[in-house]
Coordinates of N, CA and C in Angstrom, one line a residue:
X263 N 153.6 8.2 48.8 CA 154.3 7.0 49.2 C 153.8 6.3 47.6
X264 N 154.9 5.2 47.5 CA 155.1 4.6 46.3 C 154.8 2.9 46.6
X265 N 153.7 2.5 46.5 CA 153.8 0.9 46.9 C 154.3 0.1 46.0
X266 N 155.0 -1.0 46.0 CA 155.6 -2.1 45.2 C 155.2 -3.4 45.8
X267 N 154.3 -4.0 45.0 CA 153.6 -5.4 45.3 C 154.0 -6.3 44.5
X268 N 154.7 -7.3 45.1 CA 154.8 -8.5 44.3 C 153.9 -9.5 44.6
X269 N 153.5 -10.3 43.5 CA 152.7 -11.5 43.7 C 153.2 -12.7 43.1
X270 N 153.2 -13.8 43.6 CA 153.6 -15.1 43.1 C 153.8 -16.1 44.1
X271 N 153.3 -17.4 43.5 CA 153.1 -18.5 44.3 C 151.9 -18.7 45.1
X272 N 150.8 -17.7 44.7 CA 149.4 -17.5 45.3 C 149.7 -16.7 46.9
X273 N 150.7 -16.0 46.8 CA 150.9 -14.9 48.1 C 151.5 -13.7 47.4
X274 N 151.5 -12.6 48.5 CA 151.8 -11.4 48.4 C 152.7 -10.7 49.2
X275 N 153.6 -9.8 48.5 CA 154.3 -9.1 49.4 C 154.2 -7.6 48.9
X276 N 154.2 -6.6 50.0 CA 154.1 -5.2 49.6 C 155.1 -4.6 50.5
X277 N 155.6 -3.4 49.9 CA 156.8 -2.6 50.4 C 156.4 -1.1 50.3
X278 N 157.0 -0.4 50.7 CA 156.7 1.2 50.6 C 158.0 2.0 50.3
X279 N 157.9 2.8 49.4 CA 159.0 3.9 49.1 C 158.3 5.0 49.3
X280 N 159.0 5.6 50.3 CA 158.7 7.0 51.1 C 159.3 8.1 50.1
X281 N 158.7 9.1 49.9 CA 159.3 10.4 49.1 C 159.6 11.3 50.0
X282 N 160.5 12.3 49.7 CA 160.8 13.5 50.4 C 159.6 14.0 50.8
X283 N 159.9 14.4 52.3 CA 158.7 15.0 52.8 C 157.6 14.1 53.4
X284 N 157.9 12.9 53.4 CA 157.1 11.7 54.0 C 157.7 11.4 55.1
X285 N 157.2 11.0 56.2 CA 158.0 10.5 57.2 C 158.0 8.9 57.2
X286 N 159.2 8.3 56.9 CA 159.2 6.7 57.0 C 159.2 6.4 58.4
X287 N 158.7 5.1 58.6 CA 159.2 4.6 60.0 C 160.7 4.3 60.2
X288 N 161.1 4.7 61.6 CA 162.3 4.7 61.9 C 162.8 3.2 62.6
X289 N 163.8 2.8 62.0 CA 164.5 1.4 62.8 C 165.9 1.6 62.9
X290 N 166.5 1.0 63.7 CA 167.9 0.8 63.8 C 168.5 0.8 62.5
X291 N 169.6 1.7 62.2 CA 170.3 1.3 61.1 C 169.4 2.1 60.0
X292 N 168.7 3.2 60.2 CA 167.5 3.7 59.0 C 168.6 4.5 58.2
X293 N 168.4 5.0 56.9 CA 169.3 5.7 56.2 C 169.2 7.2 56.7
X294 N 170.1 7.9 56.0 CA 170.0 9.3 56.4 C 168.7 9.9 56.1
X295 N 168.3 10.9 57.1 CA 167.1 11.4 57.0 C 166.8 12.2 55.8
X296 N 168.0 12.5 55.1 CA 168.1 13.5 54.0 C 167.8 12.9 52.7
X297 N 167.7 11.4 52.6 CA 167.3 10.7 51.7 C 166.2 11.1 50.9
X298 N 166.2 11.3 49.6 CA 165.2 11.9 48.4 C 163.9 10.5 48.7
X299 N 164.2 9.3 48.9 CA 163.4 8.3 48.7 C 163.9 7.3 49.6
X300 N 163.0 6.7 50.3 CA 163.3 5.3 51.5 C 162.6 4.3 51.2
X301 N 163.1 3.3 50.8 CA 162.6 1.8 50.7 C 162.3 1.1 52.0
X302 N 161.3 0.6 52.4 CA 161.1 -0.1 53.7 C 160.1 -1.3 53.0
X303 N 160.7 -2.5 53.3 CA 159.8 -3.6 53.2 C 160.5 -5.0 54.2
X304 N 159.7 -5.9 54.5 CA 160.0 -6.9 55.1 C 160.6 -7.8 54.4
X305 N 161.9 -8.6 54.9 CA 162.7 -9.5 54.6 C 162.4 -10.9 55.3
X306 N 162.5 -12.2 54.5 CA 162.1 -13.4 55.2 C 162.9 -14.3 54.4
X307 N 162.7 -15.5 55.0 CA 163.1 -16.8 54.7 C 162.5 -18.0 55.0
X308 N 162.6 -19.0 54.3 CA 162.0 -20.3 54.6 C 162.9 -21.0 55.8
X309 N 162.0 -21.4 56.8 CA 162.6 -22.4 58.2 C 161.8 -23.5 58.0
X310 N 162.6 -24.7 58.6 CA 162.0 -26.1 58.8 C 161.1 -26.0 59.9
X311 N 161.2 -25.5 61.1 CA 160.3 -25.2 62.2 C 160.4 -23.8 62.5
X312 N 159.4 -23.7 63.5 CA 159.0 -22.3 64.1 C 158.5 -21.2 62.9
X313 N 158.7 -20.1 63.3 CA 158.3 -19.2 62.4 C 156.8 -19.0 62.1
X314 N 156.5 -18.4 61.0 CA 155.0 -18.3 60.7 C 154.4 -19.2 59.3
X315 N 153.6 -19.5 59.5 CA 152.8 -20.5 58.4 C 152.7 -19.4 57.0
X316 N 152.8 -19.9 56.0 CA 152.6 -19.4 54.7 C 151.9 -20.3 53.6
X317 N 150.9 -20.1 52.8 CA 150.8 -21.1 51.8 C 151.2 -20.5 50.6
X318 N 152.2 -21.4 50.0 CA 152.9 -21.0 48.8 C 152.9 -22.1 47.5
X319 N 152.2 -21.8 46.4 CA 151.8 -22.7 45.6 C 150.7 -23.8 45.8
X320 N 150.0 -23.6 46.9 CA 149.3 -24.8 47.5 C 149.8 -25.5 48.6
X321 N 151.1 -25.2 49.1 CA 151.9 -26.2 50.1 C 152.3 -25.0 51.1
X322 N 151.9 -25.7 52.4 CA 152.3 -24.8 53.5 C 153.9 -24.7 53.8
X323 N 154.4 -23.4 54.0 CA 155.9 -23.7 54.2 C 155.9 -22.6 55.8
X324 N 157.0 -22.6 56.3 CA 157.3 -21.8 57.4 C 158.3 -20.8 57.2
X325 N 158.0 -19.6 57.4 CA 158.8 -18.6 56.9 C 159.2 -17.7 58.3
X326 N 160.6 -17.2 58.2 CA 161.2 -16.2 59.5 C 161.4 -14.8 59.0
X327 N 161.0 -13.8 59.9 CA 160.9 -12.6 59.4 C 162.4 -12.0 60.0
X328 N 163.0 -11.0 59.1 CA 164.1 -10.1 59.5 C 163.6 -8.9 59.9
X329 N 164.3 -8.2 60.6 CA 164.0 -6.8 60.9 C 163.9 -5.8 59.5
X330 N 163.1 -5.0 59.2 CA 163.3 -4.2 58.1 C 164.3 -3.3 57.9
X331 N 164.9 -3.2 57.2 CA 165.9 -2.4 57.1 C 165.8 -1.5 55.8
X332 N 165.4 -0.2 56.3 CA 165.1 0.9 55.3 C 166.5 1.4 54.4
X333 N 166.2 1.5 53.2 CA 167.2 2.0 52.3 C 167.2 3.1 51.7
X334 N 168.1 4.2 51.5 CA 168.1 5.5 51.3 C 168.4 5.3 49.7
X335 N 167.6 6.4 49.0 CA 168.2 6.6 47.5 C 167.9 7.9 46.9
X336 N 168.8 8.4 46.0 CA 168.8 9.9 45.7 C 167.5 10.0 44.7
X337 N 167.2 8.8 44.0 CA 166.3 9.1 42.8 C 165.2 8.1 42.8
X338 N 163.9 8.6 42.7 CA 162.8 7.5 42.4 C 163.1 6.3 41.6
X339 N 163.7 6.5 40.5 CA 164.2 5.2 39.4 C 165.2 4.4 40.4
X340 N 165.9 4.7 40.9 CA 166.8 3.7 42.0 C 166.1 3.1 43.0
X341 N 165.3 4.0 43.6 CA 164.5 3.3 44.6 C 163.6 2.2 44.1
X342 N 162.7 2.5 43.2 CA 161.6 1.5 42.5 C 162.4 0.4 42.0
X343 N 163.5 0.6 41.5 CA 164.5 -0.6 40.8 C 164.8 -1.5 42.0
X344 N 165.4 -0.9 43.2 CA 165.9 -1.7 44.2 C 164.7 -2.6 44.8
X345 N 163.7 -1.7 44.8 CA 162.3 -2.2 45.6 C 161.8 -3.3 44.7
X346 N 161.8 -3.4 43.4 CA 161.4 -4.6 42.5 C 162.5 -5.9 42.8
X347 N 163.8 -5.3 42.8 CA 164.6 -6.6 42.9 C 164.6 -7.1 44.4
X348 N 164.3 -6.2 45.3 CA 164.1 -6.9 46.9 C 162.8 -8.0 46.7
X349 N 161.9 -7.4 46.3 CA 160.6 -8.1 46.2 C 160.9 -9.5 45.5
X350 N 161.5 -9.5 44.4 CA 161.7 -10.7 43.7 C 162.7 -11.6 44.5
X351 N 163.7 -10.9 45.2 CA 164.3 -11.8 45.8 C 163.8 -12.4 47.0
X352 N 162.6 -11.9 47.7 CA 162.2 -12.4 48.9 C 161.4 -13.8 48.4
X353 N 160.7 -13.6 47.1 CA 159.8 -14.8 46.8 C 161.0 -15.9 46.3
X354 N 162.3 -15.5 46.0 CA 163.3 -16.5 45.4 C 163.7 -17.3 46.7
X355 N 163.8 -16.8 47.8 CA 163.9 -17.1 49.2 C 163.2 -18.2 49.7
X356 N 162.0 -18.4 49.2 CA 160.9 -19.2 49.6 C 160.2 -20.0 48.5
X357 N 161.4 -20.1 47.4 CA 161.2 -21.0 46.4 C 160.5 -21.1 45.1
X358 N 160.1 -19.6 45.2 CA 159.4 -19.1 43.9 C 160.2 -18.4 42.9
X359 N 160.0 -18.8 41.5 CA 160.9 -18.2 40.7 C 160.7 -16.6 40.4
X360 N 161.8 -16.1 40.6 CA 161.6 -14.5 40.5 C 160.9 -14.0 39.0
X361 N 161.2 -15.0 38.2 CA 161.0 -14.6 36.8 C 159.1 -14.8 36.8
X362 N 158.6 -15.5 37.8 CA 157.0 -15.8 38.0 C 156.5 -14.9 39.0
X363 N 157.0 -13.8 39.0 CA 156.7 -13.0 40.3 C 156.2 -11.6 39.5
X364 N 154.9 -11.2 39.7 CA 154.4 -9.9 39.0 C 154.6 -9.0 40.0
X365 N 155.2 -7.8 39.5 CA 155.3 -6.6 40.3 C 154.9 -5.5 39.9
X366 N 153.8 -4.8 40.6 CA 152.9 -3.7 40.4 C 153.4 -2.6 41.2
X367 N 153.9 -1.5 40.5 CA 154.1 -0.2 41.3 C 153.0 0.9 41.3
X368 N 152.6 1.6 42.4 CA 151.4 2.3 42.6 C 151.7 3.4 43.5
X369 N 151.3 4.6 42.9 CA 151.4 5.8 43.7 C 150.1 5.6 44.8
X370 N 150.3 6.0 46.2 CA 149.5 5.9 46.9 C 148.4 7.5 46.6
X371 N 146.9 7.0 46.7 CA 146.2 8.5 46.8 C 146.4 9.3 48.0
X372 N 146.5 10.4 47.6 CA 146.7 11.4 48.6 C 145.3 11.6 49.4
X373 N 145.6 11.6 50.9 CA 144.2 11.6 51.4 C 143.6 13.0 51.8

């Protein structure tokens, strides 16, 4: 597993790239199980009411979550690139400048 973690506005978001041989969670619309790399991460957006509270840049906002949609990729580079873009996009959706988001990519320690 490869973790892709974005940090910005005082909050964090982490998603996972599953590699061939690892079992990603299954959801409606999951990619072909033969994909070499599968990216899974939450998607969310800011709402006026309802949703969940989130502290961003010292102010509370409300966010609603979408069902995670796994995406399959042929190469590690493509999966990680898409993961970085996805993380930055989620921060932009809640008003954090994507350029201000620090993204770290780490390989999970084998158990």
